[in-house]
CSV table of C-alpha atoms in Angstrom, one decimal:
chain,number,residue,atom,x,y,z
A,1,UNK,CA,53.3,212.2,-25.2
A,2,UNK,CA,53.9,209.5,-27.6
A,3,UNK,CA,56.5,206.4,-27.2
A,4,UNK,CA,58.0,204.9,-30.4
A,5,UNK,CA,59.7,201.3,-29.8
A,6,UNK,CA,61.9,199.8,-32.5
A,7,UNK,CA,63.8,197.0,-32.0
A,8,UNK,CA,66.3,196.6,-34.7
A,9,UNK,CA,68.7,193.1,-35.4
A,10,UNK,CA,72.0,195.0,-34.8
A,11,UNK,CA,73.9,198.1,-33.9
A,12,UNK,CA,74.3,199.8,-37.6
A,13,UNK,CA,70.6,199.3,-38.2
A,14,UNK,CA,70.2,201.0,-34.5
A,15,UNK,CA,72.4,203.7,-35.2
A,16,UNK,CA,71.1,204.5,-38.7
A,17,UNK,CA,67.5,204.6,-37.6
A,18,UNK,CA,68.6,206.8,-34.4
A,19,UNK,CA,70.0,208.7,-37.4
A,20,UNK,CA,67.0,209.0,-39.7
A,21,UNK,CA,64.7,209.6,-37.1
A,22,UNK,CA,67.2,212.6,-36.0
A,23,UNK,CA,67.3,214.3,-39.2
A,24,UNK,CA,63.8,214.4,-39.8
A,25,UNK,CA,63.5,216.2,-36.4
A,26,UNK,CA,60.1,215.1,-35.9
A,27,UNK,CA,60.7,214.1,-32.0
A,28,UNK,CA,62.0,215.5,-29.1
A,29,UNK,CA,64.2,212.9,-28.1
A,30,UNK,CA,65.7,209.3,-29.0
A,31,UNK,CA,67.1,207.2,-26.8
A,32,UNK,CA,69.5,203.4,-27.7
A,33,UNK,CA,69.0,201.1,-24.9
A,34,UNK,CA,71.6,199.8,-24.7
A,35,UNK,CA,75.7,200.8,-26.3
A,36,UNK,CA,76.4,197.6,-24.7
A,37,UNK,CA,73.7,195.2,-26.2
A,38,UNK,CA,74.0,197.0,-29.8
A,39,UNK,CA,75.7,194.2,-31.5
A,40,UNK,CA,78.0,194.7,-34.7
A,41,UNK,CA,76.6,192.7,-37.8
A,42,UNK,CA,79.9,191.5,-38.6
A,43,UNK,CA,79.4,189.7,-35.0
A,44,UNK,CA,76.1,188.3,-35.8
A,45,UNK,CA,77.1,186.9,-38.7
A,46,UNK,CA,80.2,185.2,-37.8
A,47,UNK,CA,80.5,182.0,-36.2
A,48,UNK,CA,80.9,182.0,-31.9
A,49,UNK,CA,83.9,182.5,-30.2
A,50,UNK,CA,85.6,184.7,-33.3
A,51,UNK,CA,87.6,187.5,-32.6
A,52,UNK,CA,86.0,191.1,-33.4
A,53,UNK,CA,88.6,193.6,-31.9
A,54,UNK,CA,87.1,197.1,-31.3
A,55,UNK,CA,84.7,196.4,-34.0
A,56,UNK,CA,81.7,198.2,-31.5
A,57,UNK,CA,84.3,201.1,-30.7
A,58,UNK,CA,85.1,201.9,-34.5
A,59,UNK,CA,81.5,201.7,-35.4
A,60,UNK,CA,80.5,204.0,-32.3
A,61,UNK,CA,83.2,206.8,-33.5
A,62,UNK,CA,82.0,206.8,-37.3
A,63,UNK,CA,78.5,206.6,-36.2
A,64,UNK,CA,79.1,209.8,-33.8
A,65,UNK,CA,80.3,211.7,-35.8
A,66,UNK,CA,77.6,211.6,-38.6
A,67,UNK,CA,74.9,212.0,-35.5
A,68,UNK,CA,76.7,215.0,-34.3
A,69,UNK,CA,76.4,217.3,-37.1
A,70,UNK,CA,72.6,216.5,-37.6
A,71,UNK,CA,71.9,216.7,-33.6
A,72,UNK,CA,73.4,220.8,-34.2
A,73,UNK,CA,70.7,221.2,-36.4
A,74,UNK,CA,67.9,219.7,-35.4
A,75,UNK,CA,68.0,219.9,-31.4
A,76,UNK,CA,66.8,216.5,-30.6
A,77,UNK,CA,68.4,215.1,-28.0
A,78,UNK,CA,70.2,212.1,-28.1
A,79,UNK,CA,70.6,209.9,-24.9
A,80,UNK,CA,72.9,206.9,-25.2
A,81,UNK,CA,72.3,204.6,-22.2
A,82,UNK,CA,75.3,202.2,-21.6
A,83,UNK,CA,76.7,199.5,-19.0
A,84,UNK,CA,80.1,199.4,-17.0
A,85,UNK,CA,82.5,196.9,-17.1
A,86,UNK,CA,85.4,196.2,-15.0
A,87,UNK,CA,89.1,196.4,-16.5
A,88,UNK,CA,92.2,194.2,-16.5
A,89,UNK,CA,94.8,194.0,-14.1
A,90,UNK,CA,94.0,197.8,-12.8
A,91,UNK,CA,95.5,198.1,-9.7
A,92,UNK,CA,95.1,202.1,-9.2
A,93,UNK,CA,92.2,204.5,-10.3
A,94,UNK,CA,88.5,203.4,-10.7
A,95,UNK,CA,88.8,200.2,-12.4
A,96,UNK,CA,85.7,200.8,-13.9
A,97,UNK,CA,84.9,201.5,-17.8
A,98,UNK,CA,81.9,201.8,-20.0
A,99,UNK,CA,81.9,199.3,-23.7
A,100,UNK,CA,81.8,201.4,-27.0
A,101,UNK,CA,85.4,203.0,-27.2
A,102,UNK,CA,85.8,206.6,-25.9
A,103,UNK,CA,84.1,208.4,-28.9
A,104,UNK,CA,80.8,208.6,-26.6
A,105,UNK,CA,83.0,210.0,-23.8
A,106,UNK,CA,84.7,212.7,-25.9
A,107,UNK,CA,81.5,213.3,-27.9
A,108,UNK,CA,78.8,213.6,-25.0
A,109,UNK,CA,77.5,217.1,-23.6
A,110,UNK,CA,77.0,215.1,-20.6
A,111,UNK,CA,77.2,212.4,-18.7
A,112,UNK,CA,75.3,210.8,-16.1
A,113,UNK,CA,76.4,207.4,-13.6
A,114,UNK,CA,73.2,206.4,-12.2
A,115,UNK,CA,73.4,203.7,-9.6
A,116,UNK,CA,71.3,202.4,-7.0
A,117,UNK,CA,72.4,203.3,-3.7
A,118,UNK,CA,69.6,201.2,-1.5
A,119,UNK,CA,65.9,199.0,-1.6
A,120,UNK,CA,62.5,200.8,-1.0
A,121,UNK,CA,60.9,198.0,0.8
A,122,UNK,CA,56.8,197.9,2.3
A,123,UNK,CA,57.4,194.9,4.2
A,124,UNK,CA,59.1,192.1,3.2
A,125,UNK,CA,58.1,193.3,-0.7
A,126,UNK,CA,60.7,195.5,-2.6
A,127,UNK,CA,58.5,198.6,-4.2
A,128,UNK,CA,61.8,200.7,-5.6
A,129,UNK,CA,64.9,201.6,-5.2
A,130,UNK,CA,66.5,205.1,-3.8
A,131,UNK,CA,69.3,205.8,-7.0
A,132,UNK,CA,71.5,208.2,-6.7
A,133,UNK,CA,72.8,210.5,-10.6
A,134,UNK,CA,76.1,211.9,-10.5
A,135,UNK,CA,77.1,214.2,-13.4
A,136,UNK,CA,80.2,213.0,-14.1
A,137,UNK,CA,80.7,215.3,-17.7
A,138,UNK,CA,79.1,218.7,-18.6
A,139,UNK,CA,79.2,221.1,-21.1
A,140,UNK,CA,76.3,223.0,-20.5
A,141,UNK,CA,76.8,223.4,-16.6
A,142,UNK,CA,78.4,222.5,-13.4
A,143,UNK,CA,79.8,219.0,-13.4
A,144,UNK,CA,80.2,216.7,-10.6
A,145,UNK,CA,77.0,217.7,-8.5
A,146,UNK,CA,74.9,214.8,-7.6
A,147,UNK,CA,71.2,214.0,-6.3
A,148,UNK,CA,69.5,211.3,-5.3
A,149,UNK,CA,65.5,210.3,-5.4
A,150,UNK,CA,63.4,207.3,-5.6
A,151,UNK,CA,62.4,205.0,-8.2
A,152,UNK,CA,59.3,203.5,-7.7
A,153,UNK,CA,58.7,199.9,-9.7
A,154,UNK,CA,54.7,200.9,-9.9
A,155,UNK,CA,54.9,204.8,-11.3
A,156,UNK,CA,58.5,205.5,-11.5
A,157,UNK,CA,60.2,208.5,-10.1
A,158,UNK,CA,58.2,209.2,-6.8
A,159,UNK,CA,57.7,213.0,-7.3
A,160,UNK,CA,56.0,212.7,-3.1
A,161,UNK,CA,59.5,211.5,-2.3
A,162,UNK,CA,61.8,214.4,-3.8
A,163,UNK,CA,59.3,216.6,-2.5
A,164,UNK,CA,59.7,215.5,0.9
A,165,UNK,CA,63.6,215.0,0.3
A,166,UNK,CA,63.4,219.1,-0.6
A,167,UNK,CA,61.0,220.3,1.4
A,168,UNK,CA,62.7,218.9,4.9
A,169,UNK,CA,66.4,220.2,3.8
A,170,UNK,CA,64.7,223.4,3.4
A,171,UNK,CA,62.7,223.3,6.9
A,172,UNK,CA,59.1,223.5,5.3
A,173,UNK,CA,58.5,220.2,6.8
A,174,UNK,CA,60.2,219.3,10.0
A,175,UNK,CA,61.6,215.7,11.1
A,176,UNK,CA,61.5,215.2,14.9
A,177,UNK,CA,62.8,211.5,14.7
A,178,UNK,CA,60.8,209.4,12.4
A,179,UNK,CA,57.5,211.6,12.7
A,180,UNK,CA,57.3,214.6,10.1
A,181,UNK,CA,55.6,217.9,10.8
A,182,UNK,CA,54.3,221.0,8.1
A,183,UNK,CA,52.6,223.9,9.6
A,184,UNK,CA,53.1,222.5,13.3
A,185,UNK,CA,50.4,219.5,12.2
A,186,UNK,CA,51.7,216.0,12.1
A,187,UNK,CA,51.8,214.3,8.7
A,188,UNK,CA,53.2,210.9,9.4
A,189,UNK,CA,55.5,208.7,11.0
A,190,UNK,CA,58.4,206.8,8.6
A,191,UNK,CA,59.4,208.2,5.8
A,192,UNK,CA,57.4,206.0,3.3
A,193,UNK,CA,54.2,206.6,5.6
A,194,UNK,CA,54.7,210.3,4.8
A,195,UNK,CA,54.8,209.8,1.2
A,196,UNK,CA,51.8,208.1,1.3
A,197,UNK,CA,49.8,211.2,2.8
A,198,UNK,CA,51.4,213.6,0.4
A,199,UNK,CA,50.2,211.0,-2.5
A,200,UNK,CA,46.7,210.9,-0.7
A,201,UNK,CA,46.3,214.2,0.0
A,202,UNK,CA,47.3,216.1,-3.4
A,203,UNK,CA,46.4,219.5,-1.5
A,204,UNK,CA,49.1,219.2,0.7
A,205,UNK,CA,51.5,217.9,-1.6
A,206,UNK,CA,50.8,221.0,-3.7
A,207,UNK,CA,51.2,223.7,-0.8
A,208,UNK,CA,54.4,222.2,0.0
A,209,UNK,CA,55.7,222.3,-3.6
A,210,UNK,CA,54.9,226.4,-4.4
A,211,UNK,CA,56.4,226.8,-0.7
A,212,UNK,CA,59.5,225.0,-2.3
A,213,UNK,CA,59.3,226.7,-5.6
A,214,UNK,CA,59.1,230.5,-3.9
A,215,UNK,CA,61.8,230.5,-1.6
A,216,UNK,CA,63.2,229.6,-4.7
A,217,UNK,CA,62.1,232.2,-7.0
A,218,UNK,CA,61.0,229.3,-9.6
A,219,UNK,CA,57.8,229.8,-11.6
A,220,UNK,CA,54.5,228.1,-9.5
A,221,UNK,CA,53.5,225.8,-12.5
A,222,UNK,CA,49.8,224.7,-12.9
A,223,UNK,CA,49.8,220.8,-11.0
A,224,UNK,CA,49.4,218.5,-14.1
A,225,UNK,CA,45.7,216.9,-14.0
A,226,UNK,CA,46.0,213.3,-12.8
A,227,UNK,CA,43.7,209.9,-12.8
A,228,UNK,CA,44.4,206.6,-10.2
A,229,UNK,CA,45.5,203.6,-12.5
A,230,UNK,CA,45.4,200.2,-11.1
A,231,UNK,CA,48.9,199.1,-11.3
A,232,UNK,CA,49.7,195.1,-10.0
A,233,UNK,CA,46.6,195.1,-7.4
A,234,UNK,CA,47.7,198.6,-6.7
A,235,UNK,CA,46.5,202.6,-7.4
A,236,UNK,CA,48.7,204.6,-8.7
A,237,UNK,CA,48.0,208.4,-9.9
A,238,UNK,CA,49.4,209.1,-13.3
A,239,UNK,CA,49.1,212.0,-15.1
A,240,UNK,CA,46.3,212.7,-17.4
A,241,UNK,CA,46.8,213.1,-21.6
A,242,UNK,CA,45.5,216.6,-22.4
A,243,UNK,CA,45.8,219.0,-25.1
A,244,UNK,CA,48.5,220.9,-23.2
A,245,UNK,CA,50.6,217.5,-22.1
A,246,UNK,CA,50.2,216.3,-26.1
């Protein structure tokens, strides 16, 4: 896969790259990090402390609305990653909102609050975070269903972690208080510990996955060739560039 990073001076440059980049449908997907740090040139521009009311929200609605009837035809998705804020004086409800008006909130095919729910710690040393994704919106399927999974700060989403997270709710592996069990053989003790084996031991990790994916019914997909990458002092497998993964 290739990563394209632009960083452009303020949000209508942002939006009408995200635009132009769209139309030509040359990539899969674009992603604006962040609604909330896209700043309107108008506030550049002007002095500190002037007053730009809704400025971000009225751009955000004229800019959607353009990006919209471009995304219809050329299928790339568009993922708009934002920031809550808390409002005024609310004393019933969820007091908390997202910046950029509501055109994102109407416009959106759906909508994801990701928060992090706890520390993954080895030691006294934070190595990720559990988060936990609600869909909140959905126009494509089933709203409000949630999941949660590990984020990993060397190698990202722990794909040994969902698989143990799956494969114990299922009963391929069993948990007999911190120790884990598959095919009557211990594997570890401690969650984390566990991990660790199904990381080092790729065999394993793979048997558990097609017994996941066939009590499912889902396809059993080729395992992705992988290299170990030296990551801050420590190895990390990552998955290998190939024709097929181009």
């Amino acid at each position: 896969y290739e990563l394209y990073i632009s960083q452009p001076a303020s949000a209508e440059q942002a939006l009408e790259i995200a635009e132009a980049l769209v139309r030509s449908g040359a990539l899969d997907a674009v992603v604006l990090d962040s609604v909330a740090a896209r700043v309107p040139r108008a506030e550049i521009e002007g002095e500190m402390g002037d007053a730009h009311m809704a400025l971000q929200a009225r751009l955000m609605s004229q800019a959607l609305r353009k990006l919209t009837a471009v995304i219809s035809k050329s299928h790339t998705i568009v993922m708009f990653i934002n920031q809550l804020r808390m409002k005024i004086g609310v004393m019933f409800g969820n007091p908390e909102t997202t910046t950029g008006g509501n055109a994102l909130k109407f416009y959106a095919s759906m909508r994801l609050d990701v928060r992090r729910v706890s520390s993954i710690k080895d030691g006294e040393e934070t190595v990720g975070n559990r988060t936990r994704v609600k869909v909140v919106k959905n126009k494509v399927s089933s709203p409000f269903r949630q999941v949660e999974f590990d984020i990993m700060n060397a190698g990202g989403i722990s794909r040994e972690g969902s698989l143990l997270d799956l494969a114990t709710t299922e009963g391929i592996v069993q948990k007999s208080g911190t120790w884990y069990s598959y095919n009557d053989e211990r594997i570890g003790q401690g969650r984390e510990n566990v991990k660790n084996t199904l990381r080092d031991n790729p065999a394993i990790a793979d048997a558990i996955e097609r017994a996941i994916r066939e009590r499912h019914g889902l396809p059993l997909d080729k395992p992705a060739p992988v290299e170990d990458t030296v990551s801050d002092g420590k190895t990390i497998r990552l998955p290998v560039k190939t024709k097929e993964t181009a």
